[in-house]
CSV table of N, CA, C and O in Angstrom, one decimal:
chain,number,residue,atom,x,y,z
A,144,MET,N,6.0,3.3,22.8
A,144,MET,CA,6.4,3.8,21.7
A,144,MET,C,6.9,3.1,20.2
A,144,MET,O,7.3,1.8,20.3
A,145,ASN,N,6.6,3.8,19.2
A,145,ASN,CA,6.6,2.8,18.1
A,145,ASN,C,8.3,3.1,17.3
A,145,ASN,O,8.4,4.2,17.7
A,146,PRO,N,8.8,1.7,16.9
A,146,PRO,CA,9.9,2.0,16.4
A,146,PRO,C,9.8,3.0,15.0
A,146,PRO,O,8.9,3.1,14.4
A,147,ILE,N,10.9,3.6,14.9
A,147,ILE,CA,11.1,4.7,13.7
A,147,ILE,C,11.8,3.5,12.7
A,147,ILE,O,12.6,2.7,12.9
A,148,TYR,N,11.2,2.9,11.6
A,148,TYR,CA,11.7,2.3,10.4
A,148,TYR,C,11.9,3.5,9.3
A,148,TYR,O,11.8,4.7,9.2
A,149,THR,N,13.0,2.9,8.1
A,149,THR,CA,13.4,3.7,7.1
A,149,THR,C,12.6,2.9,5.9
A,149,THR,O,12.6,1.7,6.0
A,150,ALA,N,13.0,4.1,4.7
A,150,ALA,CA,12.1,3.4,3.8
A,150,ALA,C,12.9,2.5,3.0
A,150,ALA,O,11.8,1.8,2.2
A,151,GLU,N,14.1,2.3,3.2
A,151,GLU,CA,14.5,1.0,2.6
A,151,GLU,C,13.9,-0.4,3.4
A,151,GLU,O,14.0,-1.1,2.7
A,152,GLU,N,14.3,0.1,4.8
A,152,GLU,CA,14.1,-1.6,5.1
A,152,GLU,C,12.4,-1.7,5.0
A,152,GLU,O,11.9,-3.3,5.2
A,153,VAL,N,11.3,-0.9,5.0
A,153,VAL,CA,9.9,-1.7,4.9
A,153,VAL,C,10.2,-2.1,3.3
A,153,VAL,O,9.3,-3.1,3.0
A,154,LEU,N,11.0,-1.3,2.6
A,154,LEU,CA,10.2,-2.1,1.2
A,154,LEU,C,11.6,-3.0,0.7
A,154,LEU,O,10.6,-4.3,0.1
A,155,GLU,N,12.4,-3.6,2.1
A,155,GLU,CA,12.9,-4.6,1.9
A,155,GLU,C,12.3,-6.1,2.4
A,155,GLU,O,11.6,-6.9,2.4
A,156,ALA,N,10.7,-5.5,3.5
A,156,ALA,CA,10.3,-5.9,4.5
A,156,ALA,C,8.8,-6.1,3.4
A,156,ALA,O,8.6,-7.5,3.1
A,157,PHE,N,8.5,-5.4,2.1
A,157,PHE,CA,7.8,-5.8,1.5
A,157,PHE,C,8.1,-7.2,0.5
A,157,PHE,O,7.3,-7.7,0.1
A,158,GLU,N,9.2,-7.0,-0.2
A,158,GLU,CA,10.2,-8.0,-1.0
A,158,GLU,C,9.9,-8.9,-0.5
A,158,GLU,O,10.1,-10.4,-1.3
A,159,ALA,N,10.6,-9.5,1.0
A,159,ALA,CA,10.6,-10.3,2.1
A,159,ALA,C,9.4,-10.9,2.0
A,159,ALA,O,9.3,-12.0,1.8
A,160,HIS,N,8.7,-10.2,2.1
A,160,HIS,CA,6.6,-10.8,2.7
A,160,HIS,C,6.4,-11.4,0.9
A,160,HIS,O,5.7,-12.7,0.9
A,161,GLN,N,6.6,-10.7,0.0
A,161,GLN,CA,6.3,-11.0,-1.3
A,161,GLN,C,7.0,-12.5,-1.9
A,161,GLN,O,6.3,-13.3,-2.1
A,162,ASP,N,8.4,-12.3,-1.6
A,162,ASP,CA,8.8,-13.6,-2.0
A,162,ASP,C,8.5,-15.0,-1.0
A,162,ASP,O,8.3,-16.5,-1.9
A,163,LYS,N,7.7,-14.3,0.4
A,163,LYS,CA,7.5,-16.1,1.0
A,163,LYS,C,6.0,-16.4,0.8
A,163,LYS,O,5.4,-17.6,1.1
A,164,LEU,N,4.9,-15.7,-0.3
A,164,LEU,CA,4.1,-15.8,-0.9
A,164,LEU,C,3.7,-15.9,-2.1
A,164,LEU,O,3.1,-15.8,-2.6
A,165,GLY,N,4.5,-16.0,-2.8
A,165,GLY,CA,4.9,-16.2,-4.5
A,165,GLY,C,4.8,-14.8,-4.8
A,165,GLY,O,5.7,-14.1,-5.5
A,166,ASP,N,3.3,-14.5,-5.1
A,166,ASP,CA,3.0,-13.3,-6.0
A,166,ASP,C,2.7,-12.1,-4.7
A,166,ASP,O,2.6,-11.1,-5.0
A,167,GLY,N,2.5,-12.7,-3.2
A,167,GLY,CA,2.1,-11.7,-2.3
A,167,GLY,C,1.8,-10.3,-2.7
A,167,GLY,O,0.6,-10.5,-3.1
A,168,LEU,N,2.3,-9.1,-2.1
A,168,LEU,CA,1.9,-8.0,-1.9
A,168,LEU,C,2.5,-7.2,-3.6
A,168,LEU,O,2.0,-6.4,-3.4
A,169,ASP,N,2.6,-8.4,-4.3
A,169,ASP,CA,3.0,-7.9,-6.0
A,169,ASP,C,1.9,-7.2,-6.2
A,169,ASP,O,1.9,-6.8,-7.1
A,170,GLU,N,0.5,-7.7,-6.0
A,170,GLU,CA,-0.4,-7.0,-6.4
A,170,GLU,C,-0.7,-5.6,-5.5
A,170,GLU,O,-1.5,-4.8,-6.9
A,171,ILE,N,-0.4,-5.2,-4.9
A,171,ILE,CA,-0.7,-4.1,-4.9
A,171,ILE,C,0.1,-3.2,-5.1
A,171,ILE,O,-0.1,-2.3,-5.6
A,172,PHE,N,1.7,-3.7,-5.9
A,172,PHE,CA,2.9,-2.4,-6.5
A,172,PHE,C,2.3,-2.8,-8.1
A,172,PHE,O,2.6,-2.2,-8.8
A,173,TYR,N,1.1,-3.7,-8.3
A,173,TYR,CA,0.8,-3.6,-9.6
A,173,TYR,C,-0.6,-3.4,-9.9
A,173,TYR,O,-0.6,-2.5,-10.9
A,174,ASP,N,-1.3,-4.0,-9.6
A,174,ASP,CA,-3.0,-3.3,-9.8
A,174,ASP,C,-3.6,-3.0,-8.8
A,174,ASP,O,-5.0,-3.5,-8.9
A,175,GLY,N,-3.4,-2.0,-8.2
A,175,GLY,CA,-4.0,-2.3,-6.9
A,175,GLY,C,-4.2,-2.8,-5.8
A,175,GLY,O,-3.9,-4.1,-6.1
A,176,PRO,N,-4.4,-2.8,-4.8
A,176,PRO,CA,-4.9,-3.3,-3.4
A,176,PRO,C,-5.6,-4.2,-3.8
A,176,PRO,O,-6.6,-4.3,-4.1
A,177,SER,N,-5.7,-6.0,-3.2
A,177,SER,CA,-6.5,-6.6,-3.6
A,177,SER,C,-7.2,-6.7,-2.3
A,177,SER,O,-6.9,-7.1,-1.0
A,178,THR,N,-8.7,-6.6,-2.5
A,178,THR,CA,-9.7,-6.4,-1.1
A,178,THR,C,-9.7,-7.7,-0.5
A,178,THR,O,-9.9,-7.8,0.3
A,179,TRP,N,-9.0,-9.1,-0.9
A,179,TRP,CA,-9.5,-10.3,-0.4
A,179,TRP,C,-8.1,-10.6,0.8
A,179,TRP,O,-7.9,-11.1,1.8
A,180,LYS,N,-6.9,-9.5,0.3
A,180,LYS,CA,-5.8,-9.4,1.5
A,180,LYS,C,-5.7,-7.9,2.2
A,180,LYS,O,-5.0,-8.2,3.3
A,181,PHE,N,-6.9,-7.3,2.3
A,181,PHE,CA,-7.2,-6.2,2.9
A,181,PHE,C,-8.0,-6.6,3.8
A,181,PHE,O,-9.4,-6.7,3.1
A,182,LYS,N,-8.5,-6.2,5.2
A,182,LYS,CA,-9.7,-6.0,5.3
A,182,LYS,C,-9.8,-4.2,6.0
A,182,LYS,O,-9.0,-3.8,6.4
A,183,GLU,N,-11.1,-3.6,6.4
A,183,GLU,CA,-11.6,-2.8,6.9
A,183,GLU,C,-11.2,-2.8,8.6
A,183,GLU,O,-12.2,-3.9,9.4
A,184,ASP,N,-10.5,-2.1,9.2
A,184,ASP,CA,-10.4,-1.9,10.6
A,184,ASP,C,-11.7,-1.3,11.2
A,184,ASP,O,-11.9,-0.5,10.1
A,185,GLU,N,-11.9,-0.6,12.6
A,185,GLU,CA,-12.8,0.1,12.5
A,185,GLU,C,-13.0,1.5,12.3
A,185,GLU,O,-14.6,2.5,12.1
A,186,GLN,N,-11.9,2.3,11.6
A,186,GLN,CA,-11.7,3.3,11.2
A,186,GLN,C,-12.0,3.5,9.9
A,186,GLN,O,-12.0,4.3,9.0
A,187,GLY,N,-12.5,2.5,9.5
A,187,GLY,CA,-12.8,2.4,7.6
A,187,GLY,C,-11.4,2.1,7.1
A,187,GLY,O,-11.1,2.5,5.4
A,188,ARG,N,-9.5,2.1,7.5
A,188,ARG,CA,-9.1,1.9,6.6
A,188,ARG,C,-8.8,0.8,6.1
A,188,ARG,O,-9.0,-0.2,7.0
A,189,MET,N,-7.8,0.6,5.1
A,189,MET,CA,-8.0,-1.2,4.8
A,189,MET,C,-6.4,-1.7,5.2
A,189,MET,O,-5.3,-1.2,5.2
A,190,VAL,N,-6.4,-2.8,6.0
A,190,VAL,CA,-5.0,-3.2,6.9
A,190,VAL,C,-5.1,-4.2,6.3
A,190,VAL,O,-6.0,-5.4,5.7
A,191,LEU,N,-4.1,-4.9,6.5
A,191,LEU,CA,-3.1,-6.2,5.6
A,191,LEU,C,-3.6,-7.4,6.5
A,191,LEU,O,-3.5,-7.2,7.1
A,192,LYS,N,-4.1,-8.4,5.7
A,192,LYS,CA,-4.6,-9.3,6.7
A,192,LYS,C,-3.7,-10.3,6.7
A,192,LYS,O,-2.6,-10.6,6.6
A,193,GLU,N,-4.0,-11.2,7.7
A,193,GLU,CA,-2.2,-11.7,8.5
A,193,GLU,C,-1.8,-12.9,7.8
A,193,GLU,O,-1.0,-13.7,7.3
A,194,ASN,N,-3.8,-13.6,6.7
A,194,ASN,CA,-3.5,-14.3,6.2
A,194,ASN,C,-3.3,-14.6,4.8
A,194,ASN,O,-3.7,-14.8,3.9
A,195,ALA,N,-2.8,-13.4,4.3
A,195,ALA,CA,-2.7,-12.8,2.5
A,195,ALA,C,-2.2,-14.0,2.0
A,195,ALA,O,-1.2,-13.3,1.3
A,196,ALA,N,-2.9,-15.0,1.7
A,196,ALA,CA,-2.5,-15.6,1.1
A,196,ALA,C,-2.4,-16.1,-0.7
A,196,ALA,O,-2.9,-14.5,-1.3
A,197,ASN,N,-2.2,-16.7,-1.4
A,197,ASN,CA,-1.7,-16.7,-2.9
A,197,ASN,C,-2.6,-16.1,-3.4
A,197,ASN,O,-3.9,-17.0,-3.0
A,198,SER,N,-3.2,-15.1,-4.0
A,198,SER,CA,-4.5,-15.5,-5.1
A,198,SER,C,-4.7,-16.5,-6.1
A,198,SER,O,-6.3,-16.1,-6.4
A,199,TRP,N,-4.3,-16.8,-6.2
A,199,TRP,CA,-4.4,-17.8,-7.6
A,199,TRP,C,-5.3,-19.6,-6.8
A,199,TRP,O,-5.6,-20.1,-7.1
A,200,ASP,N,-5.0,-19.5,-5.5
A,200,ASP,CA,-5.1,-20.7,-4.6
A,200,ASP,C,-6.2,-20.6,-3.7
A,200,ASP,O,-6.8,-21.2,-2.8
A,201,TYR,N,-6.0,-19.4,-3.4
A,201,TYR,CA,-6.9,-19.0,-2.0
A,201,TYR,C,-6.6,-19.3,-0.9
A,201,TYR,O,-7.7,-19.5,0.0
A,202,GLU,N,-5.3,-20.5,-0.8
A,202,GLU,CA,-5.2,-21.5,0.5
A,202,GLU,C,-4.8,-20.3,1.3
A,202,GLU,O,-4.5,-19.4,1.4
A,203,LYS,N,-5.4,-20.6,2.8
A,203,LYS,CA,-5.3,-19.7,4.1
A,203,LYS,C,-3.6,-20.0,4.7
A,203,LYS,O,-3.9,-21.4,5.3
A,204,ILE,N,-2.7,-19.5,4.8
A,204,ILE,CA,-1.6,-19.8,5.9
A,204,ILE,C,-1.4,-18.4,6.0
A,204,ILE,O,-2.2,-17.3,5.8
A,205,ASP,N,-0.7,-19.0,7.2
A,205,ASP,CA,-0.7,-17.7,7.9
A,205,ASP,C,0.7,-17.1,8.1
A,205,ASP,O,1.6,-18.0,8.4
A,206,VAL,N,1.1,-15.7,7.2
A,206,VAL,CA,2.2,-15.2,7.0
A,206,VAL,C,2.2,-13.7,7.3
A,206,VAL,O,1.4,-13.3,6.6
A,207,PRO,N,2.5,-13.3,8.3
A,207,PRO,CA,2.3,-12.0,8.8
A,207,PRO,C,3.3,-10.9,8.2
A,207,PRO,O,4.7,-11.8,7.8
A,208,PHE,N,3.3,-10.2,7.9
A,208,PHE,CA,4.1,-9.1,7.5
A,208,PHE,C,4.8,-8.9,8.7
A,208,PHE,O,4.9,-8.1,9.8
A,209,LEU,N,6.2,-9.3,8.7
A,209,LEU,CA,7.3,-8.7,9.6
A,209,LEU,C,8.2,-7.5,9.1
A,209,LEU,O,8.9,-7.3,8.0
A,210,LEU,N,8.2,-7.3,10.2
A,210,LEU,CA,9.6,-5.6,10.2
A,210,LEU,C,10.3,-5.7,11.3
A,210,LEU,O,9.7,-6.0,12.8
A,211,ARG,N,11.9,-6.4,11.2
A,211,ARG,CA,12.7,-6.9,11.9
A,211,ARG,C,12.0,-7.4,12.9
A,211,ARG,O,12.2,-7.8,14.1
A,212,GLY,N,11.5,-8.9,12.3
A,212,GLY,CA,11.2,-9.9,12.8
A,212,GLY,C,10.3,-10.2,13.5
A,212,GLY,O,10.0,-11.1,14.3
A,213,VAL,N,9.1,-8.7,13.4
A,213,VAL,CA,8.0,-9.1,14.0
A,213,VAL,C,6.8,-8.5,13.7
A,213,VAL,O,6.8,-7.7,12.7
A,214,PRO,N,5.9,-9.5,14.0
A,214,PRO,CA,4.7,-8.8,13.0
A,214,PRO,C,3.7,-7.8,13.5
A,214,PRO,O,4.1,-6.7,14.2
A,215,THR,N,3.8,-7.3,12.0
A,215,THR,CA,3.3,-5.4,12.1
A,215,THR,C,2.0,-5.2,11.2
A,215,THR,O,2.4,-5.9,9.9
A,216,GLU,N,1.6,-4.2,11.3
A,216,GLU,CA,0.5,-3.8,10.7
A,216,GLU,C,0.6,-3.1,9.7
A,216,GLU,O,1.2,-1.7,9.9
A,217,VAL,N,0.5,-3.3,8.7
A,217,VAL,CA,0.3,-2.5,7.9
A,217,VAL,C,-1.0,-2.2,7.2
A,217,VAL,O,-1.8,-2.6,7.2
A,218,SER,N,-1.7,-0.6,6.9
A,218,SER,CA,-2.9,0.3,6.4
A,218,SER,C,-2.5,0.8,4.7
A,218,SER,O,-1.5,1.5,5.3
A,219,ILE,N,-3.6,0.9,4.3
A,219,ILE,CA,-3.6,2.0,3.2
A,219,ILE,C,-4.3,2.8,3.8
A,219,ILE,O,-5.0,3.2,4.0
A,220,ALA,N,-3.0,4.1,3.8
A,220,ALA,CA,-3.6,5.6,4.0
A,220,ALA,C,-4.2,6.0,2.7
A,220,ALA,O,-5.5,7.3,2.9
A,221,GLU,N,-3.7,6.5,1.5
A,221,GLU,CA,-4.6,6.5,0.5
A,221,GLU,C,-3.9,6.3,-0.8
A,221,GLU,O,-2.4,5.2,-0.9
A,222,GLN,N,-4.7,5.9,-1.7
A,222,GLN,CA,-3.7,5.6,-3.4
A,222,GLN,C,-4.4,6.6,-4.4
A,222,GLN,O,-5.4,7.6,-4.1
A,223,THR,N,-3.7,7.0,-5.1
A,223,THR,CA,-4.2,8.4,-6.2
A,223,THR,C,-4.1,7.2,-7.5
A,223,THR,O,-3.2,6.7,-7.3
A,224,GLY,N,-4.4,8.1,-8.5
A,224,GLY,CA,-4.3,7.8,-9.5
A,224,GLY,C,-5.4,6.1,-9.9
A,224,GLY,O,-5.9,6.2,-9.4
A,225,GLY,N,-5.1,5.9,-11.3
A,225,GLY,CA,-5.7,5.0,-11.5
A,225,GLY,C,-6.8,5.4,-12.9
A,225,GLY,O,-7.0,7.0,-13.2
A,226,MET,N,-7.9,5.1,-12.8
A,226,MET,CA,-8.8,4.8,-13.9
A,226,MET,C,-9.5,6.2,-13.6
A,226,MET,O,-10.0,6.5,-12.8
A,227,ASP,N,-9.8,7.0,-14.8
A,227,ASP,CA,-10.6,8.1,-14.6
A,227,ASP,C,-9.6,9.3,-13.6
A,227,ASP,O,-10.4,10.1,-13.2
A,228,GLU,N,-8.8,9.1,-13.1
A,228,GLU,CA,-8.0,9.9,-12.0
A,228,GLU,C,-6.4,10.1,-12.8
A,228,GLU,O,-5.6,10.9,-11.5
A,229,GLY,N,-6.2,10.6,-14.0
A,229,GLY,CA,-5.4,10.8,-14.2
A,229,GLY,C,-4.1,9.4,-14.9
A,229,GLY,O,-4.2,8.7,-14.1
A,230,SER,N,-3.2,9.6,-15.0
A,230,SER,CA,-1.9,9.1,-15.4
A,230,SER,C,-0.6,8.7,-14.1
A,230,SER,O,-0.3,7.6,-14.1
A,231,ASN,N,-0.6,9.7,-13.2
A,231,ASN,CA,0.2,9.3,-12.3
A,231,ASN,C,-0.5,8.5,-11.2
A,231,ASN,O,-2.1,9.3,-10.8
A,232,ALA,N,0.5,7.6,-10.2
A,232,ALA,CA,-0.3,7.2,-9.2
A,232,ALA,C,0.5,7.2,-8.6
A,232,ALA,O,1.8,7.2,-8.3
A,233,SER,N,-0.2,6.8,-7.0
A,233,SER,CA,0.7,6.0,-5.8
A,233,SER,C,-0.2,5.6,-4.9
A,233,SER,O,-1.4,5.4,-5.0
A,234,ILE,N,0.6,4.8,-3.9
A,234,ILE,CA,-0.1,4.0,-2.7
A,234,ILE,C,0.7,4.4,-1.6
A,234,ILE,O,2.0,4.2,-1.2
A,235,THR,N,-0.4,5.2,-0.4
A,235,THR,CA,0.4,5.5,0.9
A,235,THR,C,0.1,4.1,1.2
A,235,THR,O,-1.3,4.1,2.3
A,236,PHE,N,1.3,3.8,2.4
A,236,PHE,CA,1.0,2.8,3.6
A,236,PHE,C,1.3,3.5,4.6
A,236,PHE,O,2.0,4.4,4.6
A,237,GLN,N,0.8,3.0,5.6
A,237,GLN,CA,0.9,3.6,7.5
A,237,GLN,C,1.5,2.1,8.1
A,237,GLN,O,0.9,1.4,8.2
A,238,ILE,N,2.4,2.8,8.9
A,238,ILE,CA,2.6,1.9,9.4
A,238,ILE,C,3.2,2.1,10.8
A,238,ILE,O,4.2,3.0,11.1
A,239,GLY,N,2.4,1.5,11.7
A,239,GLY,CA,2.8,2.8,13.0
A,239,GLY,C,1.9,4.2,12.9
A,239,GLY,O,1.3,4.4,12.6
A,240,SER,N,3.0,5.1,14.1
A,240,SER,CA,3.3,6.7,13.2
A,240,SER,C,3.7,7.0,11.7
A,240,SER,O,3.5,8.5,11.6
A,241,GLN,N,4.0,5.7,10.9
A,241,GLN,CA,4.9,6.3,9.8
A,241,GLN,C,4.3,6.2,8.9
A,241,GLN,O,3.3,5.6,8.2
A,242,TYR,N,4.6,6.8,7.8
A,242,TYR,CA,3.6,6.6,6.4
A,242,TYR,C,4.7,6.8,5.6
A,242,TYR,O,5.9,7.4,5.4
A,243,PHE,N,4.6,5.8,4.1
A,243,PHE,CA,5.3,5.1,3.1
A,243,PHE,C,4.6,5.4,1.3
A,243,PHE,O,3.9,4.8,2.0
A,244,ARG,N,5.4,6.1,1.0
A,244,ARG,CA,4.2,6.2,-0.5
A,244,ARG,C,5.6,5.3,-1.5
A,244,ARG,O,6.9,5.7,-1.2
A,245,LYS,N,5.3,4.9,-2.2
A,245,LYS,CA,5.1,4.4,-3.5
A,245,LYS,C,4.4,5.0,-4.4
A,245,LYS,O,3.8,5.4,-4.9
A,246,ASP,N,5.4,5.3,-6.0
A,246,ASP,CA,5.5,5.9,-6.9
A,246,ASP,C,5.2,5.3,-8.2
A,246,ASP,O,5.5,4.3,-8.0
A,247,GLY,N,4.3,5.9,-9.2
A,247,GLY,CA,4.2,5.1,-10.2
A,247,GLY,C,3.0,5.7,-11.3
A,247,GLY,O,3.1,7.2,-10.8
A,248,TYR,N,2.6,5.1,-12.5
A,248,TYR,CA,1.7,5.4,-13.2
A,248,TYR,C,0.9,4.3,-13.2
A,248,TYR,O,0.9,3.6,-13.0
A,249,TYR,N,-0.4,4.7,-14.4
A,249,TYR,CA,-1.4,4.1,-14.4
A,249,TYR,C,-1.7,4.4,-16.3
A,249,TYR,O,-1.6,6.0,-16.7
A,250,ALA,N,-1.7,3.6,-16.9
A,250,ALA,CA,-2.2,3.7,-18.6
A,250,ALA,C,-3.6,2.3,-18.5
A,250,ALA,O,-3.7,1.4,-18.1
A,251,SER,N,-4.7,3.3,-18.9
A,251,SER,CA,-5.7,2.4,-19.3
A,251,SER,C,-5.7,1.0,-20.3
A,251,SER,O,-6.5,0.2,-20.5
A,252,HIS,N,-4.4,0.9,-20.5
A,252,HIS,CA,-3.9,0.1,-21.6
A,252,HIS,C,-3.1,-1.7,-20.9
A,252,HIS,O,-3.5,-2.9,-21.5
A,253,TYR,N,-2.5,-1.5,-19.6
A,253,TYR,CA,-2.0,-2.4,-19.3
A,253,TYR,C,-2.3,-2.1,-17.6
A,253,TYR,O,-1.5,-2.9,-16.9
A,254,GLY,N,-2.8,-0.9,-17.3
A,254,GLY,CA,-2.6,-0.7,-15.8
A,254,GLY,C,-2.2,-0.2,-14.9
A,254,GLY,O,-1.0,1.2,-15.2
A,255,TYR,N,-1.3,-0.6,-13.6
A,255,TYR,CA,-0.1,0.4,-13.1
A,255,TYR,C,0.7,-0.3,-13.4
A,255,TYR,O,1.0,-1.4,-13.7
A,256,ASP,N,2.0,0.6,-13.6
A,256,ASP,CA,3.4,0.4,-13.3
A,256,ASP,C,4.4,1.2,-12.3
A,256,ASP,O,4.0,2.4,-12.1
A,257,TRP,N,4.7,0.5,-11.4
A,257,TRP,CA,5.1,0.4,-9.9
A,257,TRP,C,6.6,1.0,-9.9
A,257,TRP,O,7.4,0.5,-9.4
A,258,ASP,N,7.4,1.6,-11.1
A,258,ASP,CA,8.7,1.7,-11.4
A,258,ASP,C,8.9,3.3,-10.3
A,258,ASP,O,10.6,3.3,-11.1
A,259,GLY,N,8.3,3.7,-9.8
A,259,GLY,CA,9.0,4.9,-9.2
A,259,GLY,C,9.1,4.7,-8.1
A,259,GLY,O,9.7,3.6,-7.5
A,260,ALA,N,9.8,5.7,-6.8
A,260,ALA,CA,10.7,5.5,-5.7
A,260,ALA,C,9.8,5.2,-4.5
A,260,ALA,O,8.1,5.3,-4.8
A,261,PHE,N,10.3,4.8,-3.6
A,261,PHE,CA,9.2,4.3,-2.0
A,261,PHE,C,10.1,5.5,-1.3
A,261,PHE,O,11.3,5.5,-1.3
A,262,TYR,N,9.1,5.9,-0.4
A,262,TYR,CA,9.6,7.0,0.6
A,262,TYR,C,8.8,7.3,1.4
A,262,TYR,O,7.7,7.1,0.8
A,263,GLU,N,9.4,8.0,2.2
A,263,GLU,CA,8.8,8.4,3.5
A,263,GLU,C,8.0,9.5,3.5
A,263,GLU,O,8.4,10.6,3.0
A,264,VAL,N,6.8,9.4,4.2
A,264,VAL,CA,5.8,10.8,3.8
A,264,VAL,C,5.7,11.2,5.1
A,264,VAL,O,5.5,10.6,5.9
A,265,ARG,N,4.8,12.3,5.1
A,265,ARG,CA,4.0,12.7,6.4
A,265,ARG,C,3.0,13.2,6.4
A,265,ARG,O,2.6,13.8,5.1
A,266,PRO,N,1.8,13.3,6.7
A,266,PRO,CA,0.7,13.7,6.7
A,266,PRO,C,0.8,15.4,6.9
A,266,PRO,O,1.4,15.9,7.8
A,267,LYS,N,0.1,16.1,5.6
A,267,LYS,CA,0.1,17.7,6.0
A,267,LYS,C,-1.3,18.1,5.3
A,267,LYS,O,-1.8,18.0,4.6
A,268,GLN,N,-1.8,19.1,6.5
A,268,GLN,CA,-3.2,19.4,6.0
A,268,GLN,C,-2.9,21.1,5.2
A,268,GLN,O,-2.3,22.0,5.7
A,269,VAL,N,-3.8,21.1,4.1
A,269,VAL,CA,-3.7,22.0,3.0
A,269,VAL,C,-4.9,22.9,2.9
A,269,VAL,O,-6.0,22.3,2.9
A,270,THR,N,-5.4,23.7,2.7
A,270,THR,CA,-6.4,24.9,2.4
A,270,THR,C,-6.5,25.2,1.0
A,270,THR,O,-5.7,25.7,0.6
A,271,ILE,N,-7.5,24.8,0.8
A,271,ILE,CA,-7.6,25.0,-0.8
A,271,ILE,C,-8.7,25.9,-1.0
A,271,ILE,O,-9.9,26.0,-0.7
A,272,THR,N,-8.9,26.0,-2.4
A,272,THR,CA,-9.9,27.1,-2.9
A,272,THR,C,-10.6,26.4,-4.2
A,272,THR,O,-9.6,26.4,-5.3
A,273,GLN,N,-12.1,25.9,-4.0
A,273,GLN,CA,-12.7,25.2,-5.4
A,273,GLN,C,-13.2,26.6,-5.7
A,273,GLN,O,-14.1,27.5,-4.8
A,274,PHE,N,-13.7,26.7,-7.2
A,274,PHE,CA,-15.0,27.1,-7.5
A,274,PHE,C,-15.7,26.4,-7.7
A,274,PHE,O,-15.7,25.3,-8.6
A,275,GLU,N,-17.0,27.2,-7.6
A,275,GLU,CA,-18.8,26.3,-7.6
A,275,GLU,C,-19.5,26.9,-8.7
A,275,GLU,O,-19.3,28.2,-8.7
A,276,ARG,N,-20.1,26.8,-9.0
A,276,ARG,CA,-21.2,27.3,-10.2
A,276,ARG,C,-22.2,27.5,-9.1
A,276,ARG,O,-22.4,27.1,-8.9
A,277,ILE,N,-22.6,29.1,-9.7
A,277,ILE,CA,-23.9,29.8,-9.1
A,277,ILE,C,-24.8,30.2,-10.0
A,277,ILE,O,-24.6,30.4,-11.3
């Protein structure tokens, strides 16, 4: 059974991970996920690499993401906002069976600003109606 985490402890773990790596996960909360810090798994999800080192020196160091002292896999479930997608932005992370979202906004003249809330979310399927040209 997967442990249940609070949004507060996950955010604290992101901040602790960032402190260990210098710029660490700050790039995720600033300018979108850096491809060298993530890899794609078999399902095509972007998964945080265990050796996500500082982007300036690309040094290979082993700094796993820890939650409650245990190395934990983090993947990106969804990203919204950004160039040509509007000013509201969010990034949703999956950790085990839980999902956590960080809100912010995007401006073309400087990029992302992740000053919004960090909170737990859950998947919900919805049906929409779109209108197509005939």
